[in-house]
Amino acid sequence: MNYRSARLSTAFLIAAAATSILRGQAPAALAVDLNRPKAPVSPTLYGLMTEEINYSYDGGLYAELIRNRTFRSDWTGLLNWFLIEKGTASAKVAVSNDGPSKALPNSAKLEVAKADASSPAGLLNEGYWGIAVRPNTRYTGSLFAKSGGEDSLPLKIALVANQSGQVLASTSVSIAGTAWKEYKFAMQSGDATASAENHLELTIDKPATLWLQLVSLFPPTYHDRVNGNRIDIMEKLAAMHPTFLRFPGGNYLEGDRIDNRFDWRKTVGPLVDRPTHPSPWSYHSTDGMGLLEFLEWCEDLHMEPVLAVFAGYSLGGQVAKPGADLEPYVQEVLDEIEYVIGGPGTKGGTLRASHGHPAPFPLRYVEVGNEDSFDRSRSYDERYAQFYKAIKAKYPDLQIIATTPVKSLRPDVLDDHYYKRRQEMFAMANHYDQADRKGPKIFVGEWATREGDPTPNLGAALGDSAFLTGLERNSDLIVMAAYAPLFVNVNPGGMQWSTDLIGYNALSSYASPAYYAQVMFGSCLGDHIVSADLSGAGDKFFYSVTASAKSKVCVKLVNGSSTAQPVAMTLNGLGSGPHTARLQTLKAETTWATNTIENPERVVPVRSQLSLKGERLEQVVPGYAIQVLEIDLK
Ligand code: AHR
């Protein structure tokens, strides 16, 4: 986490407030009564939503370095792969309908007519906008191959700098025989300067024919997971202390057509048995991030899974009719749930164990579909009911989330989505204040203030924070909330949806002001909502107060106006003190101030310590500022 720090005292705050008051600004009054708890705060309020969009996994979180490792092609030829013919070498490459598995029935056939040690031939992979190579780092890989003859054929594997041609790491494997076989390898970089301007070369130095498939290469991953995730991005997520992960979508769950849905069965097991599939966000998914990898991601960050399941509707309008037509999809979901939580005696649990994870995962929430209000056939009510009954019959404790209101039965939880501009999010701060407490609980499964491209700016963070104060004040009703989209690859062509929380390229990642606002909000969340009243502030000022009995009070203040706002706080029940407190402030001079991949720390929180005496505190909240004040009760 990137924080700046400053040391303040109440005297400073009071003096600052007094200066503003002298300038004629009357302070707003925030009256907090710590002796009047209003309702419990949901312990799972803050979590994450994710899907394959903006190169979120491939070219993003999923640490695979090779782009198009399964040799897909179009009329231009193999995608992301290029022929190498050095010196006098001569070779050609084509797609062959011969592959190592049913799921991957094709391969790249490399025919080298002429090559020697000084004139090798082979294939080059460009990576996801380059391949990041860091100094003294171990890269582990694998590939499937077979050759045209029985003689052993040495295949050289190298990471090469684009500009200088310098070999940064290399190794070789000996391809033996005419049958498909998997080869594993590792290579180590030396004192290279960290850069993403590199590519992979696979070369041979004699005439031969070679078939290749599933060429994969990984850097070190978070928690050293095989087939794992990028460390820098996982660390940013960990700093948010998320309590749940909603996956795998979003539109990505639904697919453009039913055939292109997230079919969990095709995303588990060895990579060679995963056929890959087109995603609705205009690029192809490797499915390296499959059902088990999502669950292990949850495990790594101590998040509970919120499992979104395909519910018979795809984005292009294809619908499996409720009744017999829908039944296979219901069974698919029952099998999926069993894969997640089934014990050793179950088919699903046994399958999961065979994939390396014998222990069942925890599961409380299953979400049926995504944004089914778009279904023009209006079949969701019946589809939801069919899934609900089948799931509850087998797993009565599971909570079933609906994506739009239904009438035939009462959903356990309803998923609301909001994508809005800042002023609209300000208006949303009171949206749930009067909401029906007798209806379903609410999951705000996707929300974002959409200002800033590719990542949100400070103005968006203000809209987000105003909205979050409303969720906190109503967190007896709002059980969970998650921003979306979470990720964007900032390279040209990487983004399909603007305003995404965390940006990256192949080498590094950065956090937006909106990300920092969420880290601040998540860093102090009490277990109950405290009775609090604000008067005398303008309509662009927002607050929430929560507390944990005997440990801390959390005050969130959001000033969406450009003018500083003095606030006179009374904390009835705090006692005479002294109490230590920590203040975090995120602010900027304009709403358009932001962070970028080149300037990742322009808008970051500033932390200060203070000591409180008595139950009154006067404070100036700067213009365009978000503040989180954590007061120790002990
Ligand atoms: O977050 C981007 C998209 O917005 C999601 O895929 C979809 O659920 C929503 O419409």
XYZ file of C-alpha atoms and ligand atoms in Angstrom:
644
model
C 0.000 0.000 0.000
C 1.209 3.450 -0.855
C 0.411 5.872 1.892
C 1.848 9.236 2.768
C 1.858 10.092 6.430
C 1.527 13.216 8.508
C 1.147 13.740 12.239
C -1.785 15.900 13.319
C -3.318 16.786 16.613
C -6.820 17.812 17.551
C -5.401 21.280 18.112
C -4.465 21.416 14.424
C -7.914 20.249 13.390
C -9.656 22.712 15.656
C -7.419 25.547 14.408
C -8.159 24.634 10.805
C -11.869 24.537 11.547
C -11.681 27.880 13.278
C -9.946 29.417 10.238
C -12.806 28.254 8.021
C -15.393 29.495 10.468
C -13.621 32.859 10.510
C -13.985 32.877 6.750
C -17.716 32.748 7.359
C -18.334 29.029 6.881
C -20.497 27.663 9.653
C -19.503 24.111 10.563
C -21.864 21.277 9.830
C -22.902 19.367 12.939
C -22.446 15.593 13.100
C -24.117 14.252 16.237
C -23.097 10.649 16.952
C -24.620 8.660 19.788
C -22.406 5.676 20.550
C -24.918 4.467 23.112
C -27.541 3.931 20.385
C -26.571 1.079 18.067
C -29.040 0.971 15.151
C -28.459 -2.351 13.409
C -25.675 -4.842 12.699
C -23.243 -4.220 9.847
C -22.993 -7.105 7.406
C -19.592 -8.751 8.008
C -19.473 -9.586 4.289
C -20.279 -6.086 3.073
C -17.133 -5.600 0.995
C -16.007 -8.114 -1.598
C -15.009 -8.520 -5.232
C -16.767 -9.201 -8.524
C -14.812 -10.643 -11.420
C -15.124 -11.920 -14.968
C -13.026 -12.300 -18.119
C -13.252 -8.748 -19.521
C -10.495 -6.211 -20.365
C -7.986 -9.121 -20.323
C -8.712 -9.688 -16.655
C -7.264 -13.197 -16.444
C -5.562 -13.923 -19.787
C -3.074 -11.058 -20.010
C -3.995 -10.082 -16.458
C -4.316 -11.836 -13.128
C -3.670 -15.330 -14.522
C 0.114 -15.372 -14.742
C 0.490 -17.272 -18.049
C 3.058 -15.448 -20.216
C 2.377 -17.108 -23.586
C -0.427 -15.646 -25.650
C -2.453 -18.158 -27.671
C -0.695 -21.134 -26.157
C -3.131 -23.431 -27.996
C -2.268 -22.174 -31.502
C -5.612 -20.797 -32.621
C -5.562 -19.266 -36.063
C -7.634 -17.184 -38.452
C -7.262 -16.328 -42.145
C -4.029 -14.448 -41.364
C -2.433 -17.558 -39.898
C -1.454 -18.450 -36.359
C -2.401 -15.706 -33.902
C 0.425 -14.184 -31.822
C 2.996 -16.650 -33.206
C 5.559 -15.827 -35.914
C 8.015 -17.876 -37.922
C 11.746 -17.584 -37.126
C 14.199 -18.192 -39.971
C 17.625 -16.914 -38.889
C 20.564 -16.712 -41.303
C 20.086 -19.219 -44.114
C 17.318 -21.217 -42.360
C 14.131 -22.070 -44.220
C 10.904 -23.235 -42.564
C 7.140 -23.092 -42.713
C 4.382 -23.413 -40.167
C 0.763 -24.472 -40.544
C -2.144 -25.582 -38.398
C -2.366 -29.349 -38.326
C -5.457 -31.314 -37.337
C -3.416 -33.510 -35.053
C -3.394 -32.727 -31.343
C -2.560 -34.233 -27.954
C -6.150 -34.534 -26.674
C -9.828 -34.506 -27.590
C -10.063 -30.973 -26.217
C -7.073 -29.758 -28.235
C -7.328 -31.625 -31.552
C -5.029 -29.217 -33.473
C -1.417 -28.119 -33.248
C 1.253 -26.038 -34.950
C 3.178 -28.105 -37.492
C 6.666 -26.679 -37.991
C 8.516 -27.984 -41.035
C 12.156 -26.948 -41.082
C 13.734 -27.594 -44.486
C 17.083 -25.979 -43.704
C 18.721 -25.030 -40.400
C 21.998 -25.347 -38.536
C 23.555 -24.090 -35.313
C 24.182 -20.610 -36.709
C 20.909 -20.506 -38.667
C 18.157 -21.915 -36.427
C 14.449 -21.922 -37.305
C 11.345 -22.005 -35.175
C 8.518 -19.959 -33.681
C 8.271 -16.684 -31.785
C 5.506 -15.767 -29.325
C 4.821 -12.094 -28.641
C 3.183 -12.583 -25.225
C 0.406 -10.347 -23.926
C 1.815 -7.027 -25.153
C 5.282 -8.354 -24.344
C 6.643 -10.807 -21.806
C 7.831 -9.472 -18.457
C 11.320 -10.661 -17.528
C 12.734 -9.752 -14.132
C 16.286 -10.260 -12.847
C 17.259 -13.549 -11.178
C 13.840 -15.059 -11.660
C 12.837 -18.642 -12.371
C 10.395 -19.319 -15.215
C 8.679 -22.693 -15.389
C 7.004 -24.048 -18.472
C 5.624 -27.003 -20.330
C 4.690 -27.965 -23.853
C 3.231 -30.884 -25.760
C 5.208 -32.033 -28.774
C 5.934 -34.846 -31.182
C 8.425 -35.079 -34.014
C 8.495 -36.611 -37.489
C 11.166 -39.180 -36.580
C 12.375 -41.355 -33.733
C 15.689 -39.472 -33.254
C 15.832 -37.097 -30.372
C 15.370 -33.506 -31.490
C 16.706 -30.722 -29.230
C 14.290 -27.767 -28.985
C 15.819 -24.564 -27.636
C 13.544 -22.351 -25.508
C 14.603 -18.763 -24.835
C 13.315 -15.461 -23.510
C 14.806 -12.812 -25.774
C 14.920 -9.000 -25.493
C 13.048 -7.429 -28.428
C 15.510 -4.622 -29.116
C 18.917 -6.101 -28.372
C 18.264 -9.750 -29.141
C 19.924 -10.608 -25.840
C 18.980 -14.051 -24.507
C 17.694 -13.360 -20.982
C 16.955 -16.959 -19.981
C 17.173 -20.223 -21.896
C 16.945 -23.990 -21.700
C 16.175 -26.869 -24.015
C 14.119 -30.052 -24.143
C 14.724 -33.132 -26.223
C 11.688 -34.083 -28.287
C 11.711 -37.848 -28.630
C 9.505 -39.860 -30.932
C 6.390 -39.600 -32.991
C 3.842 -39.796 -30.151
C 2.471 -36.789 -28.259
C 4.250 -36.257 -24.964
C 4.375 -33.453 -22.391
C 7.751 -31.810 -21.730
C 8.423 -29.684 -18.666
C 11.235 -27.173 -18.335
C 12.566 -24.306 -16.238
C 14.912 -21.420 -16.940
C 16.455 -18.675 -14.878
C 17.147 -15.069 -15.796
C 20.375 -13.342 -14.762
C 20.972 -9.695 -13.926
C 18.524 -8.421 -16.526
C 16.737 -5.094 -16.044
C 13.018 -5.704 -15.466
C 11.177 -5.097 -18.730
C 8.238 -6.371 -20.747
C 9.872 -5.756 -24.117
C 10.696 -9.408 -24.626
C 9.425 -12.441 -26.517
C 9.737 -16.227 -26.455
C 11.685 -18.188 -29.075
C 11.384 -21.927 -29.731
C 14.056 -23.039 -32.210
C 15.726 -26.111 -33.670
C 19.022 -26.223 -35.522
C 18.549 -29.028 -38.007
C 15.979 -29.935 -40.665
C 13.007 -31.715 -39.039
C 9.248 -31.708 -38.642
C 7.776 -30.876 -35.260
C 4.237 -30.585 -33.892
C 3.649 -28.309 -30.905
C 0.668 -27.664 -28.633
C -0.067 -25.979 -25.285
C 3.166 -24.031 -24.914
C 2.989 -22.524 -21.454
C 5.355 -20.409 -19.347
C 4.862 -18.987 -15.863
C 6.842 -16.604 -13.652
C 6.698 -17.093 -9.857
C 3.057 -16.887 -8.734
C 1.167 -15.798 -5.610
C 1.553 -18.462 -2.910
C 3.623 -20.424 -5.470
C 0.495 -21.899 -7.031
C 1.042 -24.021 -10.132
C -1.085 -22.427 -12.901
C -1.397 -19.476 -10.522
C -1.840 -15.728 -10.338
C 0.304 -12.607 -10.669
C 1.813 -11.562 -7.347
C 1.508 -7.764 -7.753
C -2.204 -7.891 -8.581
C -3.023 -10.414 -5.841
C -1.260 -8.182 -3.308
C -3.434 -5.243 -4.353
C -6.544 -7.355 -3.880
C -5.337 -8.635 -0.510
C -4.964 -5.031 0.707
C -8.705 -4.551 0.129
C -9.467 -7.329 2.656
C -12.335 -8.592 0.501
C -14.708 -11.031 2.170
C -16.165 -12.690 -0.961
C -15.618 -13.188 -4.681
C -18.524 -13.227 -7.141
C -17.471 -15.236 -10.220
C -17.336 -16.038 -13.136
C -19.478 -13.131 -14.365
C -21.160 -10.977 -15.561
C -21.738 -11.406 -19.235
C -18.864 -13.868 -19.326
C -21.026 -16.341 -17.425
C -23.816 -16.108 -19.991
C -21.838 -16.114 -23.265
C -23.143 -14.681 -26.533
C -24.736 -18.044 -27.237
C -25.533 -20.913 -24.902
C -22.597 -22.871 -26.390
C -20.253 -20.089 -25.321
C -21.417 -19.906 -21.710
C -18.987 -20.540 -18.880
C -19.400 -24.310 -18.950
C -17.621 -25.210 -15.735
C -17.059 -28.835 -16.824
C -14.779 -27.654 -19.637
C -12.680 -25.508 -17.284
C -11.488 -28.127 -14.798
C -8.762 -30.766 -14.862
C -5.456 -30.750 -16.772
C -5.061 -27.797 -19.157
C -4.733 -30.208 -22.065
C -8.327 -31.298 -21.426
C -9.719 -27.745 -21.503
C -10.968 -26.844 -24.996
C -10.937 -23.028 -24.386
C -13.911 -20.884 -25.494
C -14.863 -17.546 -27.088
C -15.932 -14.899 -24.613
C -18.554 -12.199 -25.172
C -15.889 -9.536 -24.653
C -14.419 -10.104 -28.141
C -11.470 -12.330 -27.317
C -10.920 -15.995 -26.623
C -10.566 -17.438 -23.145
C -7.865 -20.016 -22.374
C -9.939 -21.247 -19.408
C -6.690 -21.499 -17.492
C -8.716 -19.628 -14.877
C -11.254 -22.407 -14.423
C -13.684 -23.250 -11.656
C -11.002 -24.700 -9.361
C -8.669 -21.726 -9.930
C -11.472 -19.320 -8.966
C -12.010 -21.294 -5.774
C -8.290 -21.360 -4.982
C -8.165 -17.614 -5.537
C -10.875 -17.387 -2.848
C -8.833 -19.648 -0.612
C -5.672 -17.548 -1.059
C -7.408 -14.305 -0.051
C -9.750 -15.821 2.568
C -12.836 -14.857 0.546
C -16.043 -16.841 0.434
C -17.137 -17.818 -3.056
C -20.349 -16.337 -4.467
C -20.945 -18.850 -7.220
C -22.800 -17.425 -10.234
C -24.289 -20.255 -12.284
C -25.518 -20.364 -15.872
C -29.301 -20.113 -15.806
C -30.382 -20.932 -19.357
C -30.176 -17.450 -20.914
C -27.355 -16.138 -23.100
C -26.721 -12.554 -24.191
C -27.760 -13.047 -27.811
C -31.250 -13.957 -26.568
C -31.058 -17.775 -26.705
C -33.143 -19.216 -23.865
C -33.565 -22.769 -22.604
C -37.287 -22.886 -21.891
C -38.291 -23.526 -18.286
C -39.291 -27.187 -17.815
C -37.696 -30.099 -19.635
C -35.448 -27.924 -21.862
C -33.905 -26.274 -18.817
C -33.426 -29.495 -16.848
C -29.934 -30.370 -18.237
C -28.709 -26.926 -17.133
C -30.190 -27.413 -13.688
C -28.329 -30.729 -13.436
C -25.144 -29.007 -14.651
C -25.480 -26.586 -11.729
C -26.196 -29.305 -9.169
C -23.050 -31.067 -10.388
C -21.126 -27.794 -10.165
C -22.212 -27.232 -6.571
C -21.209 -30.779 -5.720
C -17.784 -30.142 -7.270
C -17.415 -27.152 -4.939
C -18.725 -28.602 -1.673
C -19.038 -32.366 -2.171
C -17.330 -34.666 0.321
C -15.107 -37.673 -0.440
C -18.050 -40.014 -1.120
C -19.592 -37.819 -3.840
C -18.917 -37.804 -7.573
C -18.177 -34.073 -7.555
C -15.938 -34.260 -4.498
C -14.041 -37.202 -5.987
C -13.515 -35.296 -9.235
C -12.271 -32.230 -7.351
C -9.905 -34.421 -5.316
C -8.547 -35.917 -8.541
C -7.740 -32.337 -9.583
C -5.650 -31.850 -6.453
C -8.092 -30.351 -3.945
C -9.642 -33.033 -1.706
C -11.021 -30.547 0.843
C -14.464 -29.131 0.031
C -14.781 -25.352 -0.266
C -17.205 -23.333 1.854
C -20.291 -22.138 -0.035
C -23.222 -20.054 1.148
C -24.409 -18.127 -1.892
C -25.358 -19.288 -5.380
C -26.464 -16.653 -7.901
C -28.822 -17.860 -10.635
C -27.825 -16.108 -13.884
C -26.832 -12.519 -14.529
C -28.942 -9.446 -15.325
C -31.889 -11.555 -16.455
C -34.087 -8.475 -16.805
C -32.576 -8.361 -20.337
C -34.280 -11.662 -21.223
C -36.948 -10.515 -23.671
C -38.843 -13.799 -23.359
C -39.516 -12.874 -19.713
C -38.757 -16.422 -18.608
C -36.603 -15.619 -15.568
C -39.333 -15.993 -12.976
C -39.913 -19.618 -13.989
C -36.241 -20.366 -14.623
C -35.262 -18.996 -11.211
C -37.989 -21.033 -9.513
C -36.827 -24.233 -11.235
C -33.222 -23.700 -10.115
C -34.283 -22.542 -6.657
C -36.377 -25.640 -5.971
C -33.774 -28.075 -7.290
C -30.911 -26.466 -5.369
C -32.863 -26.084 -2.115
C -34.069 -29.696 -2.325
C -30.482 -30.909 -2.245
C -28.795 -28.058 -0.370
C -31.398 -26.371 1.874
C -28.828 -24.128 3.550
C -27.689 -22.393 0.390
C -28.890 -18.835 -0.185
C -30.110 -18.375 -3.745
C -29.561 -14.942 -5.284
C -31.928 -13.642 -8.002
C -30.653 -11.203 -10.629
C -33.978 -9.371 -11.017
C -37.202 -9.399 -8.972
C -39.350 -12.543 -9.277
C -42.928 -13.070 -8.186
C -43.444 -16.830 -7.973
C -41.380 -17.148 -4.799
C -39.341 -14.916 -2.533
C -35.647 -14.951 -3.430
C -33.217 -15.057 -0.518
C -31.182 -12.203 -1.963
C -31.628 -9.791 -4.890
C -28.656 -8.567 -6.971
C -28.784 -4.839 -7.881
C -26.368 -3.281 -10.414
C -25.518 0.423 -10.826
C -23.213 2.096 -13.332
C -23.600 5.863 -13.062
C -21.973 9.288 -13.207
C -20.771 11.018 -10.022
C -23.812 13.228 -9.457
C -26.117 10.235 -9.911
C -24.086 8.280 -7.356
C -24.371 11.202 -4.937
C -28.143 10.916 -5.377
C -27.903 7.158 -4.747
C -26.390 7.718 -1.276
C -29.874 7.634 0.239
C -31.340 5.053 -2.123
C -31.733 2.289 0.472
C -32.658 4.467 3.469
C -36.374 3.736 3.161
C -36.131 0.341 1.428
C -38.398 -2.503 2.506
C -36.743 -4.515 5.290
C -39.221 -7.379 4.905
C -38.204 -8.250 1.329
C -35.099 -10.106 0.148
C -31.690 -9.008 1.340
C -29.722 -6.990 -1.214
C -26.442 -7.796 -2.925
C -25.104 -4.841 -4.907
C -23.276 -7.223 -7.198
C -21.912 -4.604 -9.628
C -21.522 -0.899 -9.114
C -19.193 1.887 -10.236
C -19.095 5.608 -10.831
C -18.046 5.654 -14.468
C -15.711 8.613 -14.807
C -12.149 8.061 -15.977
C -10.580 5.883 -18.615
C -9.115 3.272 -18.333
C -9.322 3.616 -14.552
C -11.520 5.841 -12.367
C -10.376 9.319 -11.349
C -10.822 11.160 -8.038
C -14.293 12.354 -9.094
C -15.346 8.729 -9.549
C -13.862 7.884 -6.146
C -16.023 10.633 -4.631
C -19.170 9.240 -6.283
C -18.220 5.724 -5.146
C -17.550 6.842 -1.586
C -20.806 8.771 -1.317
C -22.619 5.642 -2.508
C -20.693 3.456 -0.029
C -21.738 5.642 2.914
C -25.335 4.786 1.955
C -24.518 1.058 1.774
C -22.838 1.170 5.184
C -25.745 3.028 6.781
C -28.054 0.355 5.354
C -25.856 -2.668 5.832
C -28.554 -4.448 7.817
C -30.200 -4.829 4.377
C -27.174 -4.817 2.051
C -25.388 -8.082 2.736
C -22.677 -7.687 0.095
C -21.404 -5.162 -2.436
C -18.769 -5.389 -5.162
C -17.329 -2.910 -7.648
C -17.104 -3.869 -11.337
C -15.140 -4.287 -13.479
C -12.168 -5.012 -11.304
C -9.349 -5.104 -13.869
C -8.092 -3.610 -17.119
C -5.040 -4.273 -19.241
C -4.109 -0.719 -20.248
C -2.385 -1.662 -23.516
C -4.062 -0.529 -26.770
C -6.985 -2.910 -27.418
C -6.911 -4.249 -23.866
C -10.054 -2.499 -22.685
C -13.634 -3.323 -23.638
C -15.310 -1.449 -20.764
C -13.943 1.802 -19.346
C -13.502 2.797 -15.683
C -11.949 -0.296 -14.133
C -10.554 -0.414 -10.630
C -6.990 -1.726 -11.164
C -4.872 -1.222 -14.285
C -1.779 -3.080 -15.492
C 0.465 -4.022 -18.361
C 2.707 -7.076 -18.611
C 5.226 -5.660 -16.138
C 3.426 -3.627 -13.501
C 0.067 -2.671 -12.047
C -1.377 0.418 -10.402
C -4.343 1.351 -8.259
C -6.895 4.043 -9.075
C -8.188 6.657 -6.611
C -11.409 4.601 -6.469
C -9.365 1.581 -5.384
C -7.771 3.584 -2.564
C -11.186 4.826 -1.461
C -12.345 1.207 -1.151
C -9.218 0.193 0.759
C -9.888 3.068 3.165
C -13.561 2.159 3.607
C -12.714 -1.510 4.126
C -9.933 -0.724 6.614
C -12.406 0.404 9.281
C -15.823 -1.190 9.394
C -17.501 -1.700 12.724
C -19.922 -4.497 13.517
C -22.891 -2.179 14.058
C -24.326 1.013 12.594
C -24.323 3.894 15.059
C -27.066 6.450 15.360
C -25.769 9.665 13.755
C -27.308 12.851 12.376
C -25.757 15.428 10.105
C -27.068 18.958 9.746
C -25.816 22.103 8.107
C -23.733 20.475 5.329
C -24.405 20.955 1.644
C -25.997 18.321 -0.567
C -22.598 17.053 -1.731
C -21.505 15.938 1.744
C -21.957 12.336 2.900
C -21.210 10.326 6.020
C -21.551 7.023 7.795
C -20.633 5.962 11.318
C -20.135 2.372 12.459
C -18.496 0.972 15.574
C -17.325 -2.230 17.208
C -18.264 -2.491 20.861
C -15.361 -1.512 23.100
C -12.819 -1.391 20.271
C -13.286 1.343 17.644
C -15.504 3.935 15.986
C -15.304 4.392 12.214
C -16.403 7.740 10.783
C -16.499 8.201 7.007
C -16.813 11.696 5.590
C -17.060 12.480 1.889
C -16.903 16.020 0.586
C -17.978 16.028 -3.063
C -17.800 19.800 -3.274
C -14.714 21.807 -4.261
C -15.080 23.871 -1.053
C -13.732 22.709 2.313
C -16.400 21.777 4.844
C -15.838 22.314 8.576
C -17.573 19.704 10.708
C -18.241 19.877 14.434
C -18.553 16.300 15.685
C -20.095 15.254 18.968
C -19.421 11.666 19.939
C -21.796 11.029 22.799
C -20.611 8.074 24.887
C -16.954 8.313 23.821
C -15.888 9.491 27.262
C -13.209 11.950 28.256
C -10.305 10.010 26.777
C -7.640 10.505 25.740
C -8.336 8.365 22.663
C -5.901 7.729 19.871
C -7.262 8.036 16.363
C -6.055 7.609 12.826
C -7.211 9.745 9.934
C -6.865 8.767 6.285
C -7.488 11.387 3.617
C -7.725 10.920 -0.136
C -8.069 14.175 -2.015
C -7.112 16.121 -5.109
C -7.476 19.574 -6.601
C -9.819 18.458 -9.394
C -12.218 15.600 -9.988
C -10.166 14.613 -13.027
C -6.965 13.982 -11.024
C -5.955 10.373 -11.403
C -3.261 7.700 -11.393
C -1.833 6.026 -14.482
C 0.552 3.175 -15.236
C 3.327 5.784 -15.698
C 2.278 7.895 -12.660
C 0.752 5.412 -10.241
C 0.962 7.499 -7.062
C -0.448 10.919 -7.878
C -3.592 10.371 -5.792
C -2.895 8.223 -2.743
C -4.210 8.332 0.826
C -2.391 10.435 3.420
C -2.432 9.021 6.950
C -2.150 10.966 10.162
C -2.357 10.151 13.883
C -4.257 12.217 16.407
C -5.181 12.192 20.035
C -8.714 13.107 21.165
C -9.683 14.527 24.529
C -13.379 14.728 25.324
C -16.362 14.011 23.124
C -16.087 16.948 20.744
C -13.981 17.146 17.634
C -13.863 19.905 15.067
C -12.472 19.065 11.729
C -12.200 20.550 8.255
C -12.847 18.145 5.435
C -10.964 19.574 2.428
C -12.734 20.075 -0.911
C -12.928 16.956 -3.089
C -11.880 14.729 -0.187
C -12.688 11.354 1.323
C -11.797 10.817 4.969
C -11.882 7.776 7.221
C -11.409 8.466 10.918
C -10.783 5.464 13.166
C -11.022 6.218 16.885
C -9.817 3.662 19.426
C -12.328 3.165 22.199
C -9.832 1.773 24.694
O -19.195 -5.168 -15.642
C -19.418 -5.162 -17.009
C -20.759 -5.778 -17.389
O -21.792 -4.982 -16.904
C -21.062 -7.130 -16.806
O -20.531 -8.164 -17.540
C -22.558 -7.185 -16.842
O -23.093 -7.990 -15.829
C -22.970 -5.742 -16.707
O -23.893 -5.380 -17.650
